[in-house]
Coordinates of C-alpha atoms in Angstrom, one line a residue:
X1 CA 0.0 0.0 0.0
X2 CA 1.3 3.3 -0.6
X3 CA 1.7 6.6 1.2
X4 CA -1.6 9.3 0.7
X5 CA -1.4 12.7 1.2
X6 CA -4.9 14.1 1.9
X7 CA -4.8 17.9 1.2
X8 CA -7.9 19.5 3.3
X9 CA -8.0 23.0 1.5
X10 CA -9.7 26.1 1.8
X11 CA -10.5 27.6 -1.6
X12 CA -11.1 31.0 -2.9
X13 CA -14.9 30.8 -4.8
X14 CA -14.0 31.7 -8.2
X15 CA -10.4 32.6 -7.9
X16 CA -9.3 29.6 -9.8
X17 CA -5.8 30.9 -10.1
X18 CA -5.1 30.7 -6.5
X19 CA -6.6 27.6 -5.8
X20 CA -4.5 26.3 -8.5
X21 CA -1.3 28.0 -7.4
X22 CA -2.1 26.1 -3.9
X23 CA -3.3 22.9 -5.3
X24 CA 0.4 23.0 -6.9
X25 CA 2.6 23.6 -3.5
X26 CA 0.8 21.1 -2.1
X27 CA 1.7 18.8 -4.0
X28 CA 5.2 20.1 -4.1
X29 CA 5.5 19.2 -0.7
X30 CA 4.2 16.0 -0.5
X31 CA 5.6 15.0 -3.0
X32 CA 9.3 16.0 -1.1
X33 CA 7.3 13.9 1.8
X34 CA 7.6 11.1 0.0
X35 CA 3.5 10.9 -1.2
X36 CA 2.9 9.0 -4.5
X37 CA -0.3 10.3 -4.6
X38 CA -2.3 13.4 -3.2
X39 CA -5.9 14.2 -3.0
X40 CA -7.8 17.5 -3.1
X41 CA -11.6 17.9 -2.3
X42 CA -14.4 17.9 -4.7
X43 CA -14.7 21.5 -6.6
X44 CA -11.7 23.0 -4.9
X45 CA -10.4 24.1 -8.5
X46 CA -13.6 26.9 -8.3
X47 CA -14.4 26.4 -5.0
X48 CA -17.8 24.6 -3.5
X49 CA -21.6 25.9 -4.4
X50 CA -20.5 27.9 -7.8
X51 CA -24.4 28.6 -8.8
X52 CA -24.5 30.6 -11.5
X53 CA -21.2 31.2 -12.2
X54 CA -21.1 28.1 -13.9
X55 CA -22.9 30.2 -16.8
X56 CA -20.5 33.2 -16.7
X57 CA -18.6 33.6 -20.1
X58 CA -15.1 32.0 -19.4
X59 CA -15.6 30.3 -15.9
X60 CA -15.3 26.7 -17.1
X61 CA -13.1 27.0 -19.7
X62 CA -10.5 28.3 -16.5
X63 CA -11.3 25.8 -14.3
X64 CA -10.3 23.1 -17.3
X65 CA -6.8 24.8 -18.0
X66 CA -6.0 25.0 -14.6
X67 CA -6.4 21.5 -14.7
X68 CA -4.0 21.1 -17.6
X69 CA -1.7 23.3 -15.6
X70 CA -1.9 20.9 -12.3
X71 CA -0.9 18.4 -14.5
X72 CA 1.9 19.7 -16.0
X73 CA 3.6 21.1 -12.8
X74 CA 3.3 18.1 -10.7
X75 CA 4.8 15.2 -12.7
X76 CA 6.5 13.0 -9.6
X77 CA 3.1 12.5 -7.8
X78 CA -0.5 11.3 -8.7
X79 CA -3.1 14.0 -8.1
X80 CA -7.0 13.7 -7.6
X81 CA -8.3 17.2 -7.4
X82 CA -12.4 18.4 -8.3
X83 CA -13.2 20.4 -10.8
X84 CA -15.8 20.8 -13.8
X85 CA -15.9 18.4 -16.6
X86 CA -17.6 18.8 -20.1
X87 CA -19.6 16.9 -22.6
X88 CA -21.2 17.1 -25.8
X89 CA -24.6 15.7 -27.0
X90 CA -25.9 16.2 -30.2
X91 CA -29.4 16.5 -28.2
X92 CA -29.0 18.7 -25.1
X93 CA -25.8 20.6 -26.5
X94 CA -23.5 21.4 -23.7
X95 CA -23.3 19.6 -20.4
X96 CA -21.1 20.3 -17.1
X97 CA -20.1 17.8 -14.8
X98 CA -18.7 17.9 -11.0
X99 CA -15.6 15.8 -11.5
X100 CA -12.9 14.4 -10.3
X101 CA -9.2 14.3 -12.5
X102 CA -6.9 11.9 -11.6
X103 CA -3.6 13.2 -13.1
X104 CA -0.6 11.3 -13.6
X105 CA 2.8 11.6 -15.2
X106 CA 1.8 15.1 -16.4
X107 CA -1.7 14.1 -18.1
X108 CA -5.2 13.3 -17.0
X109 CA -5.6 9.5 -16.8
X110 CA -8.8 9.3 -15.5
X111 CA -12.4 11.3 -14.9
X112 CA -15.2 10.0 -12.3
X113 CA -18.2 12.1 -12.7
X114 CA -20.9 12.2 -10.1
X115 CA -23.6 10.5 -10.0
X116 CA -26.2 12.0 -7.9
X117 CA -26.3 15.8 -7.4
X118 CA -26.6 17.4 -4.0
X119 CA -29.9 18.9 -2.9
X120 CA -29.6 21.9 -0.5
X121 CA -28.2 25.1 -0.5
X122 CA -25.9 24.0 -3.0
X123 CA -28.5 24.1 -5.9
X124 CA -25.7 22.4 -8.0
X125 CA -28.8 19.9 -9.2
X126 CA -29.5 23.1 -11.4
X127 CA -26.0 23.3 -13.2
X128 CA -24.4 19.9 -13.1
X129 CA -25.6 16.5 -15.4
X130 CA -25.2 13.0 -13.4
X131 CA -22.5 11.0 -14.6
X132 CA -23.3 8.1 -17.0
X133 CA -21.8 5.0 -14.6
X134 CA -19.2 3.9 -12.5
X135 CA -15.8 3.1 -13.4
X136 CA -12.4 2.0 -11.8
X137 CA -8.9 3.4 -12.6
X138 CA -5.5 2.2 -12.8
X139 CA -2.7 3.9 -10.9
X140 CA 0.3 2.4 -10.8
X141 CA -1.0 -0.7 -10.5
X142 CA -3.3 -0.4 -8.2
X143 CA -6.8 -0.6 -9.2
X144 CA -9.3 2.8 -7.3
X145 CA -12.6 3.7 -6.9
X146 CA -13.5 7.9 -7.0
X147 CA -16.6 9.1 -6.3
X148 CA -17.8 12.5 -5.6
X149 CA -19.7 14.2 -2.6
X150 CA -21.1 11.4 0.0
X151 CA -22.6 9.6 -2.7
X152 CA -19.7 6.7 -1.9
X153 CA -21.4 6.3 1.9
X154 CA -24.9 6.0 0.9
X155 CA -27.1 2.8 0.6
X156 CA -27.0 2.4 -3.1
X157 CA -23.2 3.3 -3.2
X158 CA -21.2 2.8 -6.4
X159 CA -19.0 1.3 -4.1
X160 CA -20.2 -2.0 -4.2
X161 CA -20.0 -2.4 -7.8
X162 CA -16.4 -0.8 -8.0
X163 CA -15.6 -3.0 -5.0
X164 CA -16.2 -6.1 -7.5
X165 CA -14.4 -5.0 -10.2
X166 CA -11.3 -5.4 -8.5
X167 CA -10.9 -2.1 -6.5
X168 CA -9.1 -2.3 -3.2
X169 CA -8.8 1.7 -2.9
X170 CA -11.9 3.8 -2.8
X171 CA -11.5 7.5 -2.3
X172 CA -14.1 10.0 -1.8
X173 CA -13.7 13.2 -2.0
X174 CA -16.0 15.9 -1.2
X175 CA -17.5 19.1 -0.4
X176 CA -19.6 18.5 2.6
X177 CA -21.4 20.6 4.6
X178 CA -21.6 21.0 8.5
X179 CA -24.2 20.1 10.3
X180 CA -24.9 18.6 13.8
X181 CA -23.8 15.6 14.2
X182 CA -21.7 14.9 10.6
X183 CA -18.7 14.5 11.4
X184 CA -19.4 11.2 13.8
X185 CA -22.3 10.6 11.2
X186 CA -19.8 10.4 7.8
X187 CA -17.4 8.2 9.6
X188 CA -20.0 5.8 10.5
X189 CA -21.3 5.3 7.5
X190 CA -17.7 5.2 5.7
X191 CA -16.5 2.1 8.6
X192 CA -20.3 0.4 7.7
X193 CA -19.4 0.5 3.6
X194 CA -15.4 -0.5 4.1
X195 CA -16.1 -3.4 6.5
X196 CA -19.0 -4.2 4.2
X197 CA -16.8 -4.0 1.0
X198 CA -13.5 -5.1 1.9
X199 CA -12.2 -1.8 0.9
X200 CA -10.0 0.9 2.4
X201 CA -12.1 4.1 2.3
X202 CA -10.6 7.8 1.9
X203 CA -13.2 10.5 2.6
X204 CA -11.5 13.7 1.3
X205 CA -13.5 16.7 2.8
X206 CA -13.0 20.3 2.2
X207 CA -12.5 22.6 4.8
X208 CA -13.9 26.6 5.2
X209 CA -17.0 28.6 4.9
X210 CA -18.6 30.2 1.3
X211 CA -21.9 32.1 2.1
X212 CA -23.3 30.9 4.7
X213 CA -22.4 26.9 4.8
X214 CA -19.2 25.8 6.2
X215 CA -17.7 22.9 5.2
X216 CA -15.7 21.1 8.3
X217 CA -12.6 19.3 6.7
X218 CA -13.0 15.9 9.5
X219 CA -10.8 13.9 6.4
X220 CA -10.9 10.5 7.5
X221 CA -9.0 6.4 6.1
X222 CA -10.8 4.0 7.0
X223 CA -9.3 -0.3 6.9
X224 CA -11.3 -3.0 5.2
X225 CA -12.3 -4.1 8.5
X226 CA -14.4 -1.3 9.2
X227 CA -11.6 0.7 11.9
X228 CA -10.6 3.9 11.7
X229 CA -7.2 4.2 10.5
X230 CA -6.8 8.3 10.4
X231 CA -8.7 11.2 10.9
X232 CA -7.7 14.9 10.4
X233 CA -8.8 17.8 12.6
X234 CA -12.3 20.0 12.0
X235 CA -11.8 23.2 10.7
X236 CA -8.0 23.5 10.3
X237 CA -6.6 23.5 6.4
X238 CA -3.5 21.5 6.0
X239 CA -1.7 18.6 4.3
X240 CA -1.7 15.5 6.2
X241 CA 0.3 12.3 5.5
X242 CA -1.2 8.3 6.3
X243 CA 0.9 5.5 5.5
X244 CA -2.0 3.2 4.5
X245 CA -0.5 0.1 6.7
X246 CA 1.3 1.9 9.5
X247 CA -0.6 3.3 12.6
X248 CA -1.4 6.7 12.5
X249 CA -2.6 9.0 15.6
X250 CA -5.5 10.5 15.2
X251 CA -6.4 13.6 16.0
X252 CA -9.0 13.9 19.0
X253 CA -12.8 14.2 18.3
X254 CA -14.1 17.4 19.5
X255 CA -17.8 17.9 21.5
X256 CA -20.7 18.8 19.9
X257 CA -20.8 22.2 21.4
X258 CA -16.9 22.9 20.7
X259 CA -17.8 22.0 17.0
X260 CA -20.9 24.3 16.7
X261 CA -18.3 27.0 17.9
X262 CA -15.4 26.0 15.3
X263 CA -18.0 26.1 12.8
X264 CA -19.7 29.3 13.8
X265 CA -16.3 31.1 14.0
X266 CA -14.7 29.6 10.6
X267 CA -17.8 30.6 8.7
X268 CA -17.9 34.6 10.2
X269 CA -13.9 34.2 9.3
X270 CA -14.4 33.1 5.8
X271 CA -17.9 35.3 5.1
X272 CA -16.1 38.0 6.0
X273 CA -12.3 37.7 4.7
X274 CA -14.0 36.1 1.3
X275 CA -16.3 39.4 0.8
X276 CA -13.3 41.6 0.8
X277 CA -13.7 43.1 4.2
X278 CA -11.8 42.9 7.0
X279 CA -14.0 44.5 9.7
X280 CA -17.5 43.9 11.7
X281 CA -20.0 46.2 13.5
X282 CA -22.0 44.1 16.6
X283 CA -25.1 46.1 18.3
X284 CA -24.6 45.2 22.0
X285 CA -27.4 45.1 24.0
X286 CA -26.0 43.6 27.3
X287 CA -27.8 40.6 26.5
X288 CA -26.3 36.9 26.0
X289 CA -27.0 36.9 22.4
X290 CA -25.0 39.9 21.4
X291 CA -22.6 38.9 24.0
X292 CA -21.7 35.9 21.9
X293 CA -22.2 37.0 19.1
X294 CA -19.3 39.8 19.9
X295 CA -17.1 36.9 21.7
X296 CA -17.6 34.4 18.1
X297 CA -16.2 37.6 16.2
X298 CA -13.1 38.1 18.6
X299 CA -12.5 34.5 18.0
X300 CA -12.7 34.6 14.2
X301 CA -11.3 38.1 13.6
X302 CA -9.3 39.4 16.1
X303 CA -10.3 42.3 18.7
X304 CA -9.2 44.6 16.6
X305 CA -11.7 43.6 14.1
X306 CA -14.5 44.5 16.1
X307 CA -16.7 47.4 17.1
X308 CA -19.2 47.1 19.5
X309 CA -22.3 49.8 19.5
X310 CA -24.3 50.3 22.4
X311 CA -27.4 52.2 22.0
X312 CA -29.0 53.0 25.2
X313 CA -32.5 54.8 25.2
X314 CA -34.7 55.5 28.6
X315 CA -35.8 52.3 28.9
X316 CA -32.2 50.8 29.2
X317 CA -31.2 49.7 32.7
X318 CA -28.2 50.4 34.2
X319 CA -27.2 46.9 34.0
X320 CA -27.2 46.7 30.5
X321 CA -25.2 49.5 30.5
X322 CA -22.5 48.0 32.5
X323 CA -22.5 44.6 31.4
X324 CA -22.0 46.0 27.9
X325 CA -18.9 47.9 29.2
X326 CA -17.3 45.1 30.9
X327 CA -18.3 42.7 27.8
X328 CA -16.3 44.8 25.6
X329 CA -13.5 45.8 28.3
X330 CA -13.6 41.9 28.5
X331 CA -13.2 41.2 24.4
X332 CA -10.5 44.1 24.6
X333 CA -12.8 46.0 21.8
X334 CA -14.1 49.5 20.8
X335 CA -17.4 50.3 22.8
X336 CA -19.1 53.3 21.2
X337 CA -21.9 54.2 23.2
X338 CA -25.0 56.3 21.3
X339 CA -28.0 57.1 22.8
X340 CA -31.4 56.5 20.6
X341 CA -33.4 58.7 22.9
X342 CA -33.2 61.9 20.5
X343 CA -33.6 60.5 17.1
X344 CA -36.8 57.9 18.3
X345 CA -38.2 61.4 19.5
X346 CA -37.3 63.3 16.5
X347 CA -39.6 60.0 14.2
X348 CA -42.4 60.6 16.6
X349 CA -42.6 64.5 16.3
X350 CA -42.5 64.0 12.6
X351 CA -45.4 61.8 11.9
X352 CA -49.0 63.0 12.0
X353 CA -50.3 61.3 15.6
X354 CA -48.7 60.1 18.9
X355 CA -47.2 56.2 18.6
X356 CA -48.0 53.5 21.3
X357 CA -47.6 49.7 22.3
X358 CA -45.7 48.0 19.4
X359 CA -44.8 50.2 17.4
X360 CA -43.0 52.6 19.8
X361 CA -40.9 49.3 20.5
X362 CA -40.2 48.7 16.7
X363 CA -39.1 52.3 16.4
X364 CA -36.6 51.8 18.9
X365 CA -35.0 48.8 17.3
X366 CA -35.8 50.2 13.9
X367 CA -33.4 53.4 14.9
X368 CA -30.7 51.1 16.0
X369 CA -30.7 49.3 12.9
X370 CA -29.8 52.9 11.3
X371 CA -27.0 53.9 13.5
X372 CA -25.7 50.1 13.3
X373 CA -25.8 50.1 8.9
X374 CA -24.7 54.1 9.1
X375 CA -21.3 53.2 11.1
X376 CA -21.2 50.2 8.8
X377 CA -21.4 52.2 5.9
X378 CA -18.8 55.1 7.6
X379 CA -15.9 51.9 8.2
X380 CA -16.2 49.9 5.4
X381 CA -17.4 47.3 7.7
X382 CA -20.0 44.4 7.9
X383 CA -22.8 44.4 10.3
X384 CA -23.3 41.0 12.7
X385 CA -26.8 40.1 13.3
X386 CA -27.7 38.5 16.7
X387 CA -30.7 36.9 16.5
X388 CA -31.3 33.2 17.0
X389 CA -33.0 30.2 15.9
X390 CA -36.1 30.5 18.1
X391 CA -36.4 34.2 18.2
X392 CA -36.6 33.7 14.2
X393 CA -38.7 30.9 14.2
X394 CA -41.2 32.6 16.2
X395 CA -41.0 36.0 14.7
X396 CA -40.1 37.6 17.9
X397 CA -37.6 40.6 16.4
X398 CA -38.3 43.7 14.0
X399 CA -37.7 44.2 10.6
X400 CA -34.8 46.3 9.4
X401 CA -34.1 46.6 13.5
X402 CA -32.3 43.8 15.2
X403 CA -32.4 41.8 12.2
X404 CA -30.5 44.3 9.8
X405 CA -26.5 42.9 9.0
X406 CA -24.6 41.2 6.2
X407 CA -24.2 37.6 8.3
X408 CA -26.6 36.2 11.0
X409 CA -24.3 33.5 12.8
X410 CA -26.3 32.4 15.3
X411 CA -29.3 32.2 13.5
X412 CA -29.6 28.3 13.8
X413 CA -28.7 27.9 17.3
X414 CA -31.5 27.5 19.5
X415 CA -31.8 29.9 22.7
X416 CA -31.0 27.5 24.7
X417 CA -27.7 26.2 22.7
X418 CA -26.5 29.8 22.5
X419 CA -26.6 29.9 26.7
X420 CA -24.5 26.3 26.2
X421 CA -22.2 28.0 23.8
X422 CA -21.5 31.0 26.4
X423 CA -20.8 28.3 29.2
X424 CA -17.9 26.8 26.7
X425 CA -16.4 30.4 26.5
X426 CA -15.3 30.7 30.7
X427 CA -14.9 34.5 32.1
X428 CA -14.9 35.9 28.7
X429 CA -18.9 36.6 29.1
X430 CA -19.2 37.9 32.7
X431 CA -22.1 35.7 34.9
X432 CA -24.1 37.9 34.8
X433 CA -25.0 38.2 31.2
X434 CA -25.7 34.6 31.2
X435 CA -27.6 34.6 34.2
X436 CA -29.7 37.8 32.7
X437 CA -33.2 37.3 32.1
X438 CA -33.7 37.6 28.3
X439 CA -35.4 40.7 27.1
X440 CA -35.4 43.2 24.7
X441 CA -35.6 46.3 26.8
X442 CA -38.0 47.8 24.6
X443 CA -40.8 48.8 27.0
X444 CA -40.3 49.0 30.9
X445 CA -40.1 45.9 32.6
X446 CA -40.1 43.3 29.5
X447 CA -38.8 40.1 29.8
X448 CA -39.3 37.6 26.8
X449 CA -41.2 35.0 28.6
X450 CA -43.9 38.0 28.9
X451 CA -44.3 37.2 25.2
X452 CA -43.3 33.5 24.4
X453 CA -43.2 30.2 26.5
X454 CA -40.3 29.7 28.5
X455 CA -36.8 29.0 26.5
X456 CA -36.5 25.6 27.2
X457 CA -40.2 24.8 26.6
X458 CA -40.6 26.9 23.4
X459 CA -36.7 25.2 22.1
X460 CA -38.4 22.1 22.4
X461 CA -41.2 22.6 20.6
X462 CA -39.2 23.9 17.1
X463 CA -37.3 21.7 17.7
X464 CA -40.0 18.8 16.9
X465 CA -41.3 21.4 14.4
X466 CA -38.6 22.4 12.2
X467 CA -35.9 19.3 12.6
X468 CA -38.6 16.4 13.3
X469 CA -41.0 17.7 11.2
X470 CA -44.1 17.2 14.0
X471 CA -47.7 17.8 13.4
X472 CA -49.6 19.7 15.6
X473 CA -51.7 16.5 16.7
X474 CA -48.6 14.7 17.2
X475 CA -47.0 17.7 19.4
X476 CA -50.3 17.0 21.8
X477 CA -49.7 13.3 21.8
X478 CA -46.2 13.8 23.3
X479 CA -47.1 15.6 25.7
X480 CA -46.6 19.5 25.2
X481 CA -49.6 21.8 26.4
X482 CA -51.8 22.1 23.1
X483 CA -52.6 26.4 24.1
X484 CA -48.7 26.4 23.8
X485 CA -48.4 24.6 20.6
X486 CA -51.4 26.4 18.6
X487 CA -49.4 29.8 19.7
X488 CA -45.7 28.5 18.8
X489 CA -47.2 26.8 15.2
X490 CA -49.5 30.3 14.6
X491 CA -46.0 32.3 15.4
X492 CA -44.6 29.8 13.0
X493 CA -46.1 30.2 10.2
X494 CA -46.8 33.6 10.2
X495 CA -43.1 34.6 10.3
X496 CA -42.0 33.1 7.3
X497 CA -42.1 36.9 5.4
X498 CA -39.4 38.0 8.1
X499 CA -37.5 34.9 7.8
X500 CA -37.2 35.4 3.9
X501 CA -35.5 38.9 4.8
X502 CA -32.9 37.6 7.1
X503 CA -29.4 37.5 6.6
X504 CA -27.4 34.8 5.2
X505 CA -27.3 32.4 8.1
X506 CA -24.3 30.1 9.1
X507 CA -25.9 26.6 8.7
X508 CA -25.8 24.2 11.2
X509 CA -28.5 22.1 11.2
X510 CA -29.5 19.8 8.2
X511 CA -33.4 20.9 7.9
X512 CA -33.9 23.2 5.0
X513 CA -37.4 24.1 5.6
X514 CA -38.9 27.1 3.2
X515 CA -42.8 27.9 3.4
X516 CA -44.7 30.0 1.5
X517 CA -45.2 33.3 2.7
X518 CA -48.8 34.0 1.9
X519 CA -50.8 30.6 2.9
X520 CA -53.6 29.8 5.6
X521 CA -52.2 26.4 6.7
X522 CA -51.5 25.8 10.2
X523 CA -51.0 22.3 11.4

């Protein structure tokens, strides 16, 4: 068996050049590690979710030369990388593929196409034809499966028919988005179809974040008896080495909650350093929301990266006040502190009658909104918005106010995950912040539960709704009070016009639910 290199990279969408010009060092250097072959994760010639870019005058054509480039400069080592393959039918005229090359000797010996494209966020079921069938390839003499994306792990797997043609090799590679639970989930599935197969598996992820996925890296060999040989850390680029009969160390599993943070902070990292900024703007409130919110940023961008913005009006306690202080004193940030009092009085004078109840509250947050996407504007910077999974769910925030930003990264953590994720992060969030009762300060007095069922209870409840899918008959035959359900699945449903206004959100979570906006179904 030979020596692998596994090459978990972090492209640049659409900056083919400098994907290439990396794809090639890496390769340089394991090649001087004594690697016969290296592999690259699916797309990481263009980088992962292209979308319409695929149809932009030129795009292909550079991916393919890059290709022809790769194989030219890296003649002492085999090469998988992914890219975009092409085809001709007299029929349906010009087709695109998501391929693999697998380069050798300074050509192309071999292309796997995919099979089955992705559904999701990816869309690439829009842009990319399935491959006509599987194949296995020679490399020097050695006889390998490739397959794309986690086709290779599912039930119907080509695996098992490139398993009896003769393959002893399969590699994977992919472009696989994070969610809960997939790193532990990929690698049981890839010891279940080696041990089943006979095969040593290589699963080839990617590693970084593009929009608002994040793809974990979590590279993994595992033995045709079903045991993990080697595994490569989450989130971390890099070239890593396996001798395919050696032992190996393995680098440590992390928890579930450290990898919800890695992933949080890797996407506001990429989202930001992708779009050409290099700043962020976060609205404190002296709440635990903004609070991590602020401390994820730190993490991903450096304190000098980050401005905090306190806006104080009448209603604002003093403890706000201070714990939005020491939050930033804390984070070693900029605290500018602006008070909303005279511009919220300056909309009320304006309009034609006196404003009450709701609205007055929506004003509030409305005016922050401005002063948050005016200092934005001022520092060439990106605004971070802090709401989260069940505050969106349920509707409970304001248009163009607290939901106004460029990047919502908590937006699919739960309420009650976002007070976990502040226990991981020690004294950097003083106790009380996350012993606070959560409100939104916008009328004497308010606490949240005023307005919604307890955290715990309400977290619960979407839960079953959005990840299980639940009925509202079945919520009532588990147990959860039916008053409560009607209100959370009304909330629910109603929302979905805010939710279609939200910023890009870093995905966690594998539901993809989308309702229509105007509809009278509640159930």
């Amino acid at each position: 068996m030979m020596r692998i290199a596994i090459a978990q990279i972090n492209p640049i969408m659409g900056d083919i050049e400098h994907n290439r010009r990396a794809i090639e060092l890496y390769s340089a250097r394991a090649l001087t590690d004594g690697a016969e072959l290296i592999i690259f994760p699916e797309l990481s010639l263009c980088g992962p979710c292209p979308l319409s870019l695929l149809q932009r005058t030129g795009f292909v054509p550079r991916v393919q030369k890059a290709v022809q480039k790769i194989a030219a400069a890296t003649k002492g080592i085999g090469v998988i990388i992914g890219g975009i393959g092409t085809g001709l039918d007299g029929e349906d005229g010009h087709r695109l593929y998501n391929s693999a090359f697998l380069i050798d000797g300074g050509r192309t010996i071999g292309e796997a196409r995919k099979l089955k494209s992705q559904r999701g966020s990816s869309r690439e079921w829009e842009y990319f034809t399935p491959g006509p069938g599987v194949e296995v390839f020679e490399f020097r003499g050695q006889k390998i499966g490739i397959n794309l994306g986690d086709e290779g792990l599912l039930e119907d797997s080509p695996i098992d028919t490139q398993a009896s043609l003769g393959a002893g090799l399969v590699i994977n590679i992919t472009a696989a988005p994070f969610y809960r639970g997939s790193p532990d989930n990929m690698r049981w599935l890839g010891k279940k179809k080696a041990k089943d197969n006979g095969i040593t598996l290589i699963y080839a992820n990617l590693v970084g974040g593009q929009d608002g996925l994040v793809y974990a890296g979590g590279s993994f060999v595992i033995g045709p008896d079903g045991k993990l040989i080697f595994q490569t850390p989450c989130f971390k680029e890099g070239l890593f080495l396996v001798d395919l009969e050696k032992p190996t160390p393995l680098f440590p599993s992390e928890a579930p909650i450290e990898l919800l943070r890695g992933a949080i902070t890797l996407g506001i990292h990429d989202y930001v350093q992708k779009s050409g900024f290099s700043k962020v703007i976060v609205g404190l409130s002296g709440g635990i929301d903004s609070a991590v919110v602020a401390a994820l940023a730190v993490d991903a961008l450096g304190s000098s990266a980050v401005t905090a913005l306190f806006m104080p009006s009448e209603i604002t306690s003093e403890e706000s006040s201070q714990a939005a202080r020491e939050l930033a004193s804390r984070l070693s940030i900029e605290l500018l502190e602006l008070s909303i009092d005279e511009v919220v009085a300056a909309y009320q004078h304006s309009l034609p009658h006196p404003l009450s109840g709701l609205t007055t509250e929506n004003l509030q947050a409305r005016t922050r909104g401005t002063f948050l996407m005016t200092l934005a504007n001022e520092r060439n910077a990106l605004v971070l918005a802090p709401g989260n999974k069940s505050e969106i769910a349920v509707g409970y925030n304001t248009l163009y106010g607290d939901t106004v930003g460029a990047l919502a990264p908590i937006a699919d953590l739960y309420k009650t995950e976002v007070s976990r994720l502040a226990g991981t992060m020690g004294e950097t969030i003083p106790q009380n912040i996350r012993e606070r009762p959560p409100s939104a300060e916008l009328r004497p007095d308010q606490r949240d539960e005023d307005d919604l069922p307890p955290y715990p209870l309400l977290d619960e409840i979407l839960h079953e709704i959005i990840e299980e899918n639940s009925s509202r008959n079945g919520l009532i035959e588990k147990g959860f009070p039916k008053k409560t359900v009607d209100d959370v699945l009304s909330r629910y449903y109603r929302s979905e016009y805010k939710r279609r206004q939200f910023p890009p959100a870093i995905k966690l979570s594998h539901s993809d639910q989308q309702l229509p906006i105007a509809h009278s179904y509640c159930d």
